[in-house]
CSV table of C-alpha atoms in Angstrom, one decimal:
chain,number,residue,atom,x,y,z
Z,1,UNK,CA,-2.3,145.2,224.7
Z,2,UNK,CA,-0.1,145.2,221.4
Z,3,UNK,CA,2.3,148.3,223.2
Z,4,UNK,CA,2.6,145.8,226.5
Z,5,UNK,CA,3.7,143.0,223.9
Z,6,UNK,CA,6.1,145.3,222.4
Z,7,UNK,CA,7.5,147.1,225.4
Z,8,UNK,CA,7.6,143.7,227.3
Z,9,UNK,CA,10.1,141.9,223.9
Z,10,UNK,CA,12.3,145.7,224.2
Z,11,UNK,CA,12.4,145.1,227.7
Z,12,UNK,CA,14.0,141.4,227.4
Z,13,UNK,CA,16.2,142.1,224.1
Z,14,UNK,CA,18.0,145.0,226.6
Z,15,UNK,CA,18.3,143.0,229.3
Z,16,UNK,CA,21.8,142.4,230.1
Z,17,UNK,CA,23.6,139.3,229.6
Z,18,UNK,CA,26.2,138.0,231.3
Z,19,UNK,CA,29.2,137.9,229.2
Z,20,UNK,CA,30.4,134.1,227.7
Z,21,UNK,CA,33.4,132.7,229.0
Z,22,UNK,CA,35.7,132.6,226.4
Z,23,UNK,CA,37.4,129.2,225.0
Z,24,UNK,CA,41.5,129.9,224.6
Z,25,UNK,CA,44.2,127.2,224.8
Z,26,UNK,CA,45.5,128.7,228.0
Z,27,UNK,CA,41.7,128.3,229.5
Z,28,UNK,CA,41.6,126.3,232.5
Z,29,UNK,CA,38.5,124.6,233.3
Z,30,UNK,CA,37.5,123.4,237.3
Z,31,UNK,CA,35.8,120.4,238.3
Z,32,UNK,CA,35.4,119.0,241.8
Z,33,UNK,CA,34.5,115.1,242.8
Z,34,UNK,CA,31.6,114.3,244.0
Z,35,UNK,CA,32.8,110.7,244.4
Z,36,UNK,CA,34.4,107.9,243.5
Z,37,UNK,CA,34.0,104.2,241.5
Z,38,UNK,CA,34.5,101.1,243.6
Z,39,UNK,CA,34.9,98.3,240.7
Z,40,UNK,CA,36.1,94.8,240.0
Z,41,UNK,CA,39.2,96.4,238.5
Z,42,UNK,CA,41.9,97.3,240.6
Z,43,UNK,CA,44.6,98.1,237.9
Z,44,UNK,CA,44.2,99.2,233.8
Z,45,UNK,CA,45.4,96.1,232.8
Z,46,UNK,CA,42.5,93.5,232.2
Z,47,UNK,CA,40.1,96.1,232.2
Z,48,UNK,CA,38.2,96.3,229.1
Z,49,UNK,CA,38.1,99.2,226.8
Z,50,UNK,CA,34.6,100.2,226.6
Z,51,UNK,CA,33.1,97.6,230.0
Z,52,UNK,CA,29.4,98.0,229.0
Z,53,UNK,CA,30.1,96.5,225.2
Z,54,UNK,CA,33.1,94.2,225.7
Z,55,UNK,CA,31.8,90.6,226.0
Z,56,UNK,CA,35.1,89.1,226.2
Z,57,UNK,CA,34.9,88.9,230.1
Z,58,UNK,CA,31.3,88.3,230.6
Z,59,UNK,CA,30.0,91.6,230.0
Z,60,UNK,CA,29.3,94.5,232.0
Z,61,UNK,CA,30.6,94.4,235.6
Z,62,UNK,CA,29.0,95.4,238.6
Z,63,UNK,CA,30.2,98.5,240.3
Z,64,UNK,CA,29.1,101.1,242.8
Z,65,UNK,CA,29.4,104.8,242.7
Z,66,UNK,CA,30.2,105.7,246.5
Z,67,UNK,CA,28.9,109.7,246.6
Z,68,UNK,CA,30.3,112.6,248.8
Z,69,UNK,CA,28.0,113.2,251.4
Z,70,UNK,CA,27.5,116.2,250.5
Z,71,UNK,CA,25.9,114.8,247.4
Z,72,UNK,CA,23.2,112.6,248.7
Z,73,UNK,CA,20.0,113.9,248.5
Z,74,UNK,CA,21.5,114.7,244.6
Z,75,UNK,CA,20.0,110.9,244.3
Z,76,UNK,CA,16.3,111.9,244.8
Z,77,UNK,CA,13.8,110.7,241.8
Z,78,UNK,CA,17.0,108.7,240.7
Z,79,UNK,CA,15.1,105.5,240.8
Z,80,UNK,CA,13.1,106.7,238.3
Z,81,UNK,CA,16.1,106.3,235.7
Z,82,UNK,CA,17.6,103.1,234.2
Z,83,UNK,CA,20.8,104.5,233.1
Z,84,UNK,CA,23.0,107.4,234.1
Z,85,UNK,CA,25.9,109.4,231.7
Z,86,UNK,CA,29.4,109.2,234.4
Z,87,UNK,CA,32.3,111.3,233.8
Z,88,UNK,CA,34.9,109.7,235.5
Z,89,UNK,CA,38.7,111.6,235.7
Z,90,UNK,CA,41.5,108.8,234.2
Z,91,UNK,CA,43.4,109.3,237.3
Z,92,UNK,CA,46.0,106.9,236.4
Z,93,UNK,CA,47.0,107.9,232.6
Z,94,UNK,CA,49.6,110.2,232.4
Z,95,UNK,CA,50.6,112.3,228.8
Z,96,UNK,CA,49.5,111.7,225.4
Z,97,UNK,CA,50.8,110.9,221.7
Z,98,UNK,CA,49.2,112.9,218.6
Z,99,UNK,CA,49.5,109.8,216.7
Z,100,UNK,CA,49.4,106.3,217.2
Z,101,UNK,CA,49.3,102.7,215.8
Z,102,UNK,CA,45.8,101.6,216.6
Z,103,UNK,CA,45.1,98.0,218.2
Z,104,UNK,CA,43.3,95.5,216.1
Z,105,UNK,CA,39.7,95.1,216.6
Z,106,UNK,CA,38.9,92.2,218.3
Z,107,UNK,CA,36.2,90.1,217.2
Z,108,UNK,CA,34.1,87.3,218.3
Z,109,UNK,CA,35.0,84.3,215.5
Z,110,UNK,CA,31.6,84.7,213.9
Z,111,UNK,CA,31.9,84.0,209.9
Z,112,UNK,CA,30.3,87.2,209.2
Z,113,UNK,CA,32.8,89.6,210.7
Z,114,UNK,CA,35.3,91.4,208.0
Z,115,UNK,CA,38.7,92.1,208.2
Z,116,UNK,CA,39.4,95.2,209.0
Z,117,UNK,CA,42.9,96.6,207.7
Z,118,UNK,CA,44.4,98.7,210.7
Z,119,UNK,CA,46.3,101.6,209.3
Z,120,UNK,CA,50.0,102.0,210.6
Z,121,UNK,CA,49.0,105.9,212.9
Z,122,UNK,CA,46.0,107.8,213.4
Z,123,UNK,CA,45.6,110.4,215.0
Z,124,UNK,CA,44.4,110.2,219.0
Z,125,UNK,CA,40.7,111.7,218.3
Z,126,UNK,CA,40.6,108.9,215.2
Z,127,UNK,CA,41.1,106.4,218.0
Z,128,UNK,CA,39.7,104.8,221.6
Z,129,UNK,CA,43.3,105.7,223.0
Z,130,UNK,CA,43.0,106.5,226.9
Z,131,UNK,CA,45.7,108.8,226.9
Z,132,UNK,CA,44.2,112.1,226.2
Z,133,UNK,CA,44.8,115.9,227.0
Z,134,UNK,CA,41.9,116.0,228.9
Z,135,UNK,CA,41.9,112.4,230.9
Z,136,UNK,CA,38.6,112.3,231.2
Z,137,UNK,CA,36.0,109.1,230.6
Z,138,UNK,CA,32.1,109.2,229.6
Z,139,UNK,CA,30.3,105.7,230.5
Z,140,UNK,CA,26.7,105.3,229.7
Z,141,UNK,CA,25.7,102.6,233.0
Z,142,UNK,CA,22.6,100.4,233.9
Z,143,UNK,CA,21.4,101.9,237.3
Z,144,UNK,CA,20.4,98.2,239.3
Z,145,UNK,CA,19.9,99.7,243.1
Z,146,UNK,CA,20.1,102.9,245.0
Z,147,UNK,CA,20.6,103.6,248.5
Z,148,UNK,CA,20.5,107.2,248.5
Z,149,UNK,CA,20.7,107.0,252.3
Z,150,UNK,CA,24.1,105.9,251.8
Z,151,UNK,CA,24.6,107.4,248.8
Z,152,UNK,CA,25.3,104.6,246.6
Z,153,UNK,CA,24.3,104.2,243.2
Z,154,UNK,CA,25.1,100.4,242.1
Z,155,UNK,CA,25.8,99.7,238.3
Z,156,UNK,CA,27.0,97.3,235.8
């Protein structure tokens, strides 16, 4: 019984692996769609810079994630979740600074809130800058309904 142990741990430390893919700056990575985000927003401007915390337009807006048919039945069990993590390509922005001069930080009035001195650059990673050399977005959203049918996934 101890030799089968042994010969079974030699038998998966030799197994091959594939090889990793290695991370360069001339590496290209390849994503597809698999949908796209029907919203409230038709344009950047007015649209707030983090849409599940700002509060200065009511909150969270409803939206609908409208899935490649292909993609459907990639909603089973879904119901069973009350949020999902979207990556979401920035379609729109175009290039990037290193450094910038940060906006304020807008606050609600309340007594309590301290000033917060904003610095005259930092660099894009030290900020919530859009432009970025990957345009990509990651939004934590409230699932409300499914039609996985239809391939719909409603948030806000």
């Amino acid at each position: 019984s101890n030799s089968a142990t042994t010969t079974s741990k030699q038998q998966k430390s030799t197994k091959k692996r594939r090889p990793r893919i290695p991370t360069t700056p001339d590496r290209r990575w390849e994503v597809r769609p698999i949908g796209f985000v029907e919203s409230p927003y038709h344009s950047k401007l007015g649209m707030p810079r983090q849409a599940t915390v700002s509060r200065n337009d009511g909150g969270a807006q409803a939206g609908c994630i409208h899935l490649f048919e292909e993609f459907w039945q990639c909603c089973d069990g879904l119901e069973d979740f009350d949020y999902i993590w979207v990556i979401a390509l920035m379609h729109t922005n175009s290039g990037y600074k290193s450094k910038i001069k940060p906006s304020p930080r807008v606050t609600d009035g309340n007594s309590t809130d301290i000033p917060v001195p904003v610095p005259d650059s930092v660099g894009l990673f030290a900020s919530r800058a859009p432009h970025r050399p990957n345009p990509i977005a990651l939004s934590c959203l409230k699932v409300t309904s499914i039609d996985a049918a239809r391939g719909k996934i409603h948030v806000s």
